[in-house]
Short mmCIF file of C-alpha atoms and ligand atoms in Angstrom, two decimals:
data_model
loop_
_atom_site.label_atom_id
_atom_site.label_comp_id
_atom_site.label_asym_id
_atom_site.label_seq_id
_atom_site.Cartn_x
_atom_site.Cartn_y
_atom_site.Cartn_z
CA MET P 1 -28.73 59.38 24.46
CA SER P 2 -30.85 60.07 27.51
CA SER P 3 -34.30 61.57 27.08
CA SER P 4 -33.43 64.33 29.58
CA THR P 5 -30.60 65.68 27.38
CA GLN P 6 -32.41 65.09 24.11
CA LYS P 7 -34.05 67.87 22.11
CA GLU P 8 -37.28 66.57 20.56
CA ILE P 9 -37.11 66.27 16.78
CA LYS P 10 -40.17 67.37 14.83
CA VAL P 11 -41.31 64.67 12.43
CA GLY P 12 -43.79 64.36 9.59
CA ILE P 13 -45.64 61.35 8.21
CA LEU P 14 -46.28 60.86 4.50
CA GLY P 15 -49.20 58.53 3.78
CA ALA P 16 -50.41 59.20 7.33
CA THR P 17 -53.94 57.94 6.65
CA GLY P 18 -52.90 54.47 5.39
CA THR P 19 -52.26 51.14 7.11
CA VAL P 20 -48.59 51.86 7.78
CA GLY P 21 -49.27 55.56 8.42
CA GLN P 22 -51.69 54.70 11.25
CA ARG P 23 -49.02 52.58 12.94
CA PHE P 24 -46.59 55.48 12.62
CA ILE P 25 -49.11 57.73 14.39
CA GLN P 26 -49.57 55.20 17.19
CA LEU P 27 -45.82 54.61 17.64
CA LEU P 28 -44.77 58.26 17.42
CA SER P 29 -47.47 59.87 19.55
CA THR P 30 -45.60 58.86 22.72
CA HIS P 31 -42.04 58.73 21.41
CA PRO P 32 -39.16 59.99 23.56
CA TYR P 33 -37.13 61.48 20.64
CA PHE P 34 -39.74 62.44 18.03
CA ARG P 35 -42.74 64.78 18.07
CA LEU P 36 -45.48 64.55 15.43
CA HIS P 37 -45.64 67.84 13.60
CA ALA P 38 -46.92 67.33 10.01
CA LEU P 39 -49.24 64.81 8.37
CA GLY P 40 -49.54 64.26 4.64
CA ALA P 41 -51.69 62.12 2.36
CA SER P 42 -53.31 62.38 -1.08
CA SER P 43 -55.40 65.29 -2.34
CA ARG P 44 -58.45 63.19 -1.34
CA SER P 45 -57.51 63.71 2.33
CA ALA P 46 -55.71 67.06 2.26
CA GLY P 47 -57.52 69.90 4.03
CA GLN P 48 -59.46 67.59 6.37
CA THR P 49 -58.71 66.85 10.01
CA TYR P 50 -56.88 63.58 10.54
CA ALA P 51 -59.93 62.04 12.22
CA ALA P 52 -62.19 62.96 9.31
CA ALA P 53 -59.76 61.83 6.61
CA THR P 54 -58.82 58.46 8.12
CA LYS P 55 -60.59 55.12 8.40
CA TRP P 56 -58.78 54.38 11.68
CA LYS P 57 -58.31 50.61 12.06
CA LEU P 58 -56.26 50.22 15.23
CA ALA P 59 -57.62 49.02 18.56
CA THR P 60 -56.31 52.07 20.45
CA PRO P 61 -58.05 55.41 19.73
CA ILE P 62 -56.53 58.11 17.52
CA PRO P 63 -54.24 60.06 19.87
CA GLU P 64 -56.09 63.19 20.99
CA GLU P 65 -53.42 65.62 19.82
CA VAL P 66 -53.46 64.05 16.33
CA ALA P 67 -57.22 63.77 15.72
CA GLY P 68 -57.62 67.51 15.06
CA MET P 69 -54.42 68.02 13.04
CA VAL P 70 -55.10 69.02 9.45
CA VAL P 71 -53.76 66.69 6.77
CA SER P 72 -51.83 68.39 3.98
CA GLU P 73 -50.61 67.39 0.53
CA CYS P 74 -47.30 65.50 0.55
CA ASP P 75 -45.27 68.48 -0.56
CA PRO P 76 -42.01 69.58 1.06
CA SER P 77 -42.94 73.25 0.50
CA VAL P 78 -45.80 72.88 3.04
CA GLU P 79 -44.56 74.95 6.01
CA ALA P 80 -45.08 72.26 8.67
CA PHE P 81 -43.02 69.74 6.68
CA GLY P 82 -40.26 72.31 6.20
CA GLU P 83 -40.03 72.59 10.01
CA CYS P 84 -39.43 68.83 10.41
CA GLY P 85 -36.07 67.12 10.71
CA VAL P 86 -37.35 63.71 9.66
CA VAL P 87 -40.23 62.31 7.65
CA PHE P 88 -41.51 58.77 7.92
CA SER P 89 -43.15 57.52 4.76
CA GLY P 90 -46.02 55.07 4.42
CA LEU P 91 -46.57 56.17 0.84
CA ASP P 92 -47.78 53.98 -1.89
CA GLU P 93 -45.03 52.78 -4.26
CA LYS P 94 -46.86 54.56 -7.12
CA VAL P 95 -45.82 57.95 -5.71
CA GLY P 96 -42.17 57.22 -4.97
CA GLU P 97 -41.02 60.50 -6.50
CA ILE P 98 -42.57 62.32 -3.53
CA GLU P 99 -40.01 60.76 -1.18
CA ASP P 100 -37.21 61.94 -3.47
CA ALA P 101 -38.63 65.48 -3.41
CA PHE P 102 -38.50 65.48 0.41
CA ARG P 103 -34.93 64.18 0.40
CA ARG P 104 -33.89 66.88 -2.09
CA ALA P 105 -35.53 69.45 0.21
CA ASN P 106 -32.88 68.34 2.76
CA LEU P 107 -35.16 66.21 4.94
CA VAL P 108 -34.21 62.79 6.25
CA VAL P 109 -36.68 60.26 4.82
CA PHE P 110 -37.39 56.76 6.19
CA SER P 111 -39.33 54.93 3.48
CA ASN P 112 -41.39 51.74 3.43
CA ALA P 113 -41.91 51.64 -0.31
CA LYS P 114 -40.01 49.42 -2.70
CA ASN P 115 -38.88 52.20 -5.09
CA TYR P 116 -35.38 52.95 -3.78
CA ARG P 117 -34.46 49.62 -2.16
CA ARG P 118 -32.18 48.63 -5.04
CA ASP P 119 -30.52 52.04 -5.34
CA SER P 120 -26.76 51.60 -4.99
CA LEU P 121 -26.52 54.51 -2.50
CA VAL P 122 -29.69 53.88 -0.47
CA PRO P 123 -29.42 51.67 2.62
CA LEU P 124 -31.97 48.84 2.88
CA ILE P 125 -32.08 48.31 6.62
CA VAL P 126 -33.72 45.78 8.90
CA PRO P 127 -32.88 47.38 12.25
CA THR P 128 -32.15 44.16 14.10
CA VAL P 129 -29.88 42.96 11.27
CA ASN P 130 -27.85 45.60 9.41
CA PRO P 131 -28.22 49.13 10.86
CA SER P 132 -24.53 49.78 10.16
CA HIS P 133 -25.43 50.07 6.44
CA LEU P 134 -26.56 53.59 7.39
CA SER P 135 -22.97 54.74 6.85
CA VAL P 136 -23.62 54.81 3.07
CA VAL P 137 -25.93 57.85 3.43
CA ARG P 138 -22.84 60.09 3.51
CA ALA P 139 -22.00 58.99 -0.06
CA GLN P 140 -25.68 59.45 -1.02
CA GLN P 141 -25.62 63.02 0.32
CA ALA P 142 -22.38 63.77 -1.51
CA SER P 143 -23.83 62.46 -4.79
CA LEU P 144 -26.82 64.81 -4.47
CA SER P 145 -24.98 67.73 -2.82
CA LEU P 146 -27.21 67.55 0.24
CA SER P 147 -26.02 68.79 3.63
CA LYS P 148 -28.73 67.09 5.75
CA GLY P 149 -31.20 65.14 3.64
CA TYR P 150 -30.98 61.46 2.75
CA LEU P 151 -33.24 58.49 2.21
CA VAL P 152 -33.22 55.13 4.00
CA THR P 153 -35.53 52.24 3.13
CA ASN P 154 -36.76 49.27 5.09
CA ALA P 155 -37.28 45.89 3.60
CA ASN P 156 -40.26 44.06 2.27
CA CYS P 157 -42.13 42.65 5.29
CA SER P 158 -41.63 38.95 4.45
CA THR P 159 -37.94 39.57 3.78
CA THR P 160 -37.67 41.23 7.20
CA CYS P 161 -39.19 38.13 8.78
CA ILE P 162 -36.60 35.73 7.35
CA VAL P 163 -33.40 37.79 7.47
CA VAL P 164 -33.38 38.15 11.26
CA PRO P 165 -33.00 34.39 11.96
CA LEU P 166 -30.83 33.99 8.84
CA ARG P 167 -28.39 36.63 10.16
CA ALA P 168 -28.16 34.79 13.49
CA LEU P 169 -27.45 31.50 11.70
CA GLU P 170 -24.92 33.02 9.34
CA LEU P 171 -22.95 34.65 12.16
CA ALA P 172 -22.77 31.34 14.01
CA PHE P 173 -22.38 28.75 11.24
CA GLY P 174 -20.88 30.68 8.32
CA PRO P 175 -22.22 31.81 4.93
CA LEU P 176 -25.53 30.54 3.67
CA LYS P 177 -25.75 28.69 0.37
CA THR P 178 -29.45 28.14 -0.26
CA VAL P 179 -32.67 29.38 1.30
CA MET P 180 -36.10 27.99 0.36
CA VAL P 181 -39.04 29.95 1.76
CA THR P 182 -42.82 29.63 1.57
CA THR P 183 -44.83 32.51 3.02
CA LEU P 184 -48.37 32.80 4.37
CA GLN P 185 -49.06 36.52 4.30
CA ALA P 186 -51.70 38.52 6.12
CA ILE P 187 -54.32 40.60 4.36
CA SER P 188 -53.12 43.88 5.93
CA GLY P 189 -49.96 43.50 3.84
CA ALA P 190 -51.99 44.67 0.86
CA GLY P 191 -52.95 47.98 2.55
CA TYR P 192 -56.54 49.20 2.92
CA PRO P 193 -59.03 48.10 1.63
CA GLY P 194 -56.62 45.56 0.13
CA VAL P 195 -57.80 42.14 -1.03
CA SER P 196 -61.56 41.87 -1.39
CA SER P 197 -63.35 39.67 1.17
CA LEU P 198 -64.79 37.53 -1.62
CA ASP P 199 -61.27 36.73 -2.80
CA ILE P 200 -59.71 35.90 0.57
CA LEU P 201 -62.38 34.42 2.89
CA ASP P 202 -62.37 30.59 2.87
CA ASN P 203 -59.39 30.77 0.53
CA VAL P 204 -55.63 30.95 -0.11
CA VAL P 205 -54.34 33.04 -3.01
CA PRO P 206 -51.00 31.66 -4.27
CA TYR P 207 -49.75 34.90 -5.81
CA ILE P 208 -48.62 38.30 -4.48
CA GLY P 209 -47.29 40.45 -7.30
CA GLY P 210 -43.54 41.08 -7.12
CA GLU P 211 -43.19 39.59 -3.63
CA GLU P 212 -41.10 36.53 -4.51
CA GLU P 213 -38.57 38.58 -6.48
CA LYS P 214 -38.28 41.05 -3.58
CA ILE P 215 -37.50 38.31 -1.06
CA GLU P 216 -34.99 36.70 -3.41
CA TRP P 217 -33.12 39.96 -4.09
CA GLU P 218 -33.43 41.97 -0.88
CA THR P 219 -32.09 39.12 1.29
CA ASN P 220 -28.71 39.43 -0.43
CA LYS P 221 -28.45 43.21 -0.01
CA ILE P 222 -29.40 43.07 3.66
CA LEU P 223 -27.09 40.16 4.52
CA GLY P 224 -24.28 41.62 2.43
CA GLY P 225 -21.86 44.31 3.54
CA VAL P 226 -20.88 47.82 2.56
CA THR P 227 -17.96 48.46 0.24
CA ASP P 228 -14.63 49.81 1.49
CA GLY P 229 -15.09 53.55 1.74
CA ASP P 230 -18.80 53.24 2.62
CA ASP P 231 -19.81 54.21 -0.90
CA GLY P 232 -22.02 51.28 -1.87
CA PHE P 233 -23.11 47.74 -1.03
CA ASP P 234 -21.45 44.41 -1.55
CA LEU P 235 -24.15 41.80 -2.15
CA HIS P 236 -21.61 39.00 -1.87
CA ALA P 237 -19.84 40.15 1.27
CA ALA P 238 -20.93 37.33 3.52
CA GLY P 239 -19.70 34.50 1.29
CA PRO P 240 -18.11 33.49 -1.97
CA GLY P 241 -21.32 34.13 -3.90
CA PRO P 242 -24.86 35.42 -3.44
CA ILE P 243 -27.26 33.29 -1.43
CA ASN P 244 -29.61 31.32 -3.69
CA VAL P 245 -33.05 32.23 -2.43
CA SER P 246 -36.25 30.69 -3.80
CA ALA P 247 -39.61 32.00 -2.54
CA HIS P 248 -43.28 30.99 -2.84
CA CYS P 249 -45.71 33.64 -1.57
CA ASN P 250 -49.33 33.09 -0.55
CA ARG P 251 -52.05 35.41 0.77
CA VAL P 252 -54.04 33.82 3.63
CA PRO P 253 -57.09 34.96 5.63
CA VAL P 254 -55.13 36.36 8.60
CA ILE P 255 -55.46 40.07 9.43
CA ASP P 256 -51.96 40.84 10.76
CA GLY P 257 -48.86 38.63 10.91
CA HIS P 258 -46.85 37.07 8.09
CA THR P 259 -45.59 33.50 8.56
CA ALA P 260 -42.68 31.97 6.62
CA CYS P 261 -41.58 28.31 6.43
CA VAL P 262 -37.83 28.32 5.76
CA SER P 263 -35.22 25.67 4.86
CA VAL P 264 -31.53 26.60 4.83
CA ALA P 265 -28.26 25.05 3.59
CA PHE P 266 -24.87 26.38 4.67
CA GLN P 267 -21.83 26.80 2.41
CA SER P 268 -19.68 24.72 4.74
CA GLY P 269 -21.66 21.55 4.10
CA THR P 270 -21.64 20.87 7.85
CA LYS P 271 -25.07 20.53 9.39
CA PRO P 272 -25.44 22.15 12.83
CA SER P 273 -27.59 20.24 15.31
CA VAL P 274 -31.10 21.39 16.17
CA GLU P 275 -29.93 22.20 19.72
CA GLU P 276 -27.03 24.33 18.42
CA VAL P 277 -29.38 26.24 16.14
CA LYS P 278 -31.86 26.90 18.94
CA LYS P 279 -29.09 28.16 21.21
CA VAL P 280 -27.86 30.57 18.53
CA LEU P 281 -31.35 31.91 17.77
CA LYS P 282 -32.11 32.42 21.45
CA GLY P 283 -28.78 34.15 22.10
CA TYR P 284 -28.89 36.52 19.10
CA LYS P 285 -28.16 40.09 20.18
CA ALA P 286 -28.92 42.97 17.83
CA GLU P 287 -26.91 46.19 18.02
CA VAL P 288 -30.06 48.36 18.27
CA VAL P 289 -31.05 46.44 21.40
CA GLU P 290 -27.61 46.80 22.96
CA LEU P 291 -27.63 50.54 22.16
CA GLY P 292 -30.97 50.96 23.93
CA CYS P 293 -32.95 52.25 20.95
CA PRO P 294 -36.33 52.89 22.62
CA SER P 295 -38.49 50.88 20.18
CA ALA P 296 -36.11 47.91 19.87
CA PRO P 297 -37.53 44.66 21.29
CA LYS P 298 -35.86 43.15 24.36
CA GLU P 299 -35.34 39.96 22.31
CA SER P 300 -34.93 40.32 18.53
CA ILE P 301 -35.77 36.64 18.10
CA VAL P 302 -38.32 34.93 20.34
CA LEU P 303 -37.72 31.18 20.22
CA HIS P 304 -40.79 28.99 20.69
CA GLU P 305 -40.58 25.38 21.88
CA ALA P 306 -44.28 24.46 21.62
CA GLN P 307 -44.94 22.35 18.52
CA ASP P 308 -47.74 24.59 17.29
CA ARG P 309 -46.08 28.02 17.61
CA PRO P 310 -45.49 30.71 16.43
CA GLN P 311 -49.04 31.75 15.58
CA PRO P 312 -49.93 35.27 14.37
CA ARG P 313 -52.92 35.74 16.67
CA LEU P 314 -51.12 34.58 19.81
CA ASP P 315 -47.61 35.89 19.28
CA LYS P 316 -47.54 39.01 17.12
CA ASP P 317 -48.16 41.53 19.94
CA LEU P 318 -45.21 40.61 22.17
CA TYR P 319 -42.70 43.50 22.48
CA ALA P 320 -45.18 45.75 20.65
CA GLY P 321 -44.81 43.69 17.48
CA ALA P 322 -41.07 44.37 17.15
CA ALA P 323 -39.68 40.82 17.37
CA VAL P 324 -39.43 37.92 14.95
CA HIS P 325 -40.87 34.69 16.36
CA VAL P 326 -39.19 31.41 15.44
CA GLY P 327 -40.39 27.88 16.16
CA ARG P 328 -40.44 24.33 14.86
CA VAL P 329 -36.67 24.21 14.45
CA ARG P 330 -35.78 20.83 13.00
CA GLU P 331 -33.42 19.00 10.67
CA CYS P 332 -34.17 19.28 6.96
CA ASN P 333 -33.86 16.11 4.90
CA VAL P 334 -33.11 18.07 1.73
CA LEU P 335 -31.19 21.15 2.96
CA ASP P 336 -29.60 21.46 6.45
CA ILE P 337 -32.11 22.95 8.86
CA LYS P 338 -35.70 24.19 8.74
CA PHE P 339 -37.95 26.38 10.89
CA VAL P 340 -41.07 28.55 10.91
CA CYS P 341 -40.89 32.29 11.55
CA MET P 342 -43.52 35.00 11.96
CA LEU P 343 -43.64 38.78 12.40
CA ASP P 344 -46.17 41.58 12.63
CA ASN P 345 -46.03 42.79 9.02
CA VAL P 346 -47.23 46.34 9.74
CA ARG P 347 -45.06 46.87 12.85
CA LEU P 348 -41.59 45.24 12.51
CA GLY P 349 -42.47 44.59 8.84
CA ALA P 350 -42.96 48.32 8.21
CA ALA P 351 -43.53 51.23 10.65
CA THR P 352 -41.56 49.95 13.66
CA SER P 353 -38.53 49.20 11.49
CA SER P 354 -38.51 52.78 10.19
CA VAL P 355 -38.80 54.14 13.71
CA ILE P 356 -35.96 51.98 15.09
CA ASN P 357 -33.82 52.90 12.07
CA ALA P 358 -34.42 56.58 12.88
CA GLU P 359 -33.62 56.02 16.56
CA TYR P 360 -30.33 54.39 15.52
CA ALA P 361 -29.60 57.36 13.24
CA VAL P 362 -30.14 59.73 16.19
CA VAL P 363 -27.97 57.68 18.55
CA LYS P 364 -25.19 57.46 15.93
CA GLY P 365 -25.31 61.19 15.11
CA PHE P 366 -26.79 60.88 11.61
CA ILE P 367 -29.68 63.19 12.55
CA GLN P 368 -28.98 66.55 14.16
N1 LIG A 1 -49.10 47.06 4.84
C1 LIG A 1 -47.96 46.43 5.06
O1 LIG A 1 -47.88 45.41 5.77
C2 LIG A 1 -46.69 46.92 4.46
C3 LIG A 1 -46.65 48.00 3.58
N2 LIG A 1 -45.46 48.40 3.06
C4 LIG A 1 -45.36 49.53 2.11
O2 LIG A 1 -45.76 50.73 2.80
C5 LIG A 1 -46.38 51.62 1.90
C6 LIG A 1 -47.76 51.96 2.42
O3 LIG A 1 -48.55 50.78 2.48
P1 LIG A 1 -49.98 50.76 3.17
O4 LIG A 1 -49.99 51.64 4.35
O5 LIG A 1 -50.29 49.33 3.32
O6 LIG A 1 -50.88 51.43 2.01
P2 LIG A 1 -52.32 52.10 2.13
O7 LIG A 1 -52.94 51.93 0.80
O8 LIG A 1 -53.05 51.61 3.32
O9 LIG A 1 -51.99 53.68 2.35
C7 LIG A 1 -51.42 54.46 1.32
C8 LIG A 1 -51.19 55.89 1.80
O10 LIG A 1 -50.62 56.63 0.70
C9 LIG A 1 -51.41 57.80 0.48
N3 LIG A 1 -51.41 58.13 -0.95
C10 LIG A 1 -51.89 57.39 -1.97
N4 LIG A 1 -51.74 58.05 -3.14
C11 LIG A 1 -51.15 59.24 -2.86
C12 LIG A 1 -50.75 60.35 -3.62
N5 LIG A 1 -50.93 60.41 -4.95
N6 LIG A 1 -50.17 61.40 -2.98
C13 LIG A 1 -49.99 61.39 -1.65
N7 LIG A 1 -50.37 60.35 -0.85
C14 LIG A 1 -50.94 59.29 -1.45
C15 LIG A 1 -52.81 57.44 0.96
O11 LIG A 1 -53.53 58.63 1.25
P3 LIG A 1 -55.16 58.71 1.10
O12 LIG A 1 -55.74 58.09 2.34
O13 LIG A 1 -55.42 60.17 1.05
O14 LIG A 1 -55.53 57.98 -0.14
C16 LIG A 1 -52.46 56.64 2.23
O15 LIG A 1 -52.15 57.52 3.27
C17 LIG A 1 -46.41 50.93 0.53
O16 LIG A 1 -45.31 51.37 -0.22
C18 LIG A 1 -46.28 49.45 0.90
O17 LIG A 1 -45.72 48.73 -0.14
C19 LIG A 1 -44.29 47.79 3.43
C20 LIG A 1 -44.28 46.74 4.29
C21 LIG A 1 -45.48 46.22 4.86
N1 LIG A 2 -46.36 43.06 -0.48
C1 LIG A 2 -46.44 42.93 0.97
C2 LIG A 2 -46.52 44.26 1.63
C3 LIG A 2 -45.73 45.31 0.94
O1 LIG A 2 -46.24 46.37 0.74
O2 LIG A 2 -44.50 45.00 0.56
P1 LIG A 2 -43.45 46.00 -0.11
O3 LIG A 2 -43.18 47.04 0.90
O4 LIG A 2 -42.28 45.17 -0.42
O5 LIG A 2 -44.06 46.59 -1.34
C4 LIG A 2 -47.67 42.11 1.31
O6 LIG A 2 -48.55 42.12 0.51
O7 LIG A 2 -47.79 41.53 2.34
#
């Protein structure tokens, strides 16, 4: 779809004052398809201008046209939200029912929260992996008698980091059998103000509530397929059984950028060489890139050859934080192959994924 023929779609942001909400503002203030029209947050912020309500933490200033917008409650009956075609949600998981209320008001909702990821009619989409799962929203709409509204989720940020290289490997070398992953997760993953400085400075915290279970479960939904008839998901589609995923999650004193150390075994029992694996990762082409979705990165996987890369501080900003970085590809003595991957947890790990998912929905005619 060319920007000259495209009618701008009015969009709202739920949780606009938060860590993910701020990235949405930054990404959408110059977007070729979407125009910011409504901002929502809690009753603590409602009624104030965006600049007054928000502890802005990004290095670029609050876009001028947004600073003076008045934040409202997250309620679909607010007039400005009713005028939107799409809402992007950076809402806390504790208020998941708000997203459902917007969907039932016939709005298209792109959510970052965990609440609906396991729903059998809600797509869980990493845009550079499984955007075609969007087809299931037609069954979701039918189940709720909605003509326009539906809800799409993106994945947990660490899960997003690992599934991009895993998809590339699976397409080239066949179904995966076992994945072992150890994460080193940035502080911004816990939102603002997040983990207290006294807990995280000079320290590593070897526990992030619920994170390991999310990685272990979500990986199978994302790498699975959709059922015949597009009315659900098949967690086992890629192989004879689900992938055995075992995760250890750690919080580390990094501001942005989650790192994951991953070991993989394939079902076939045949070990690909390190050079074959590198070639496959480098050559991986995602559909959203081929379709020209405006926020999709030129390379979905950036392969690093230097021994000490990827590093969050040095690598996370490439392609506006929309790529997964992979390095240290080597043979694994226990499983088949191992590598290190890293992504910007607030961009590809959250806001950017929602935006690319919405771009794909526009290009594929799922948003009028
Ligand atoms: N940070 C990250 O890296 C990632 C986050 N996520 C998910 O994204 C979502 C947002 O996370 P994050 O931005 O980090 O969280 P923050 O805590 O930084 O922001 C939460 C937002 O939700 C709003 N909010 C809180 N309570 C209510 C309420 N009762 N009614 C309406 N709005 C409310 C807050 O508004 P107010 O300012 O008024 O309190 C704020 O805008 C979460 O579900 C999180 O799990 C997913 C992947 C990565
Ligand atoms: N739990 C993640 C961030 C997050 O909010 O994940 P989820 O969207 O799965 O709740 C972290 O702390 O880094």
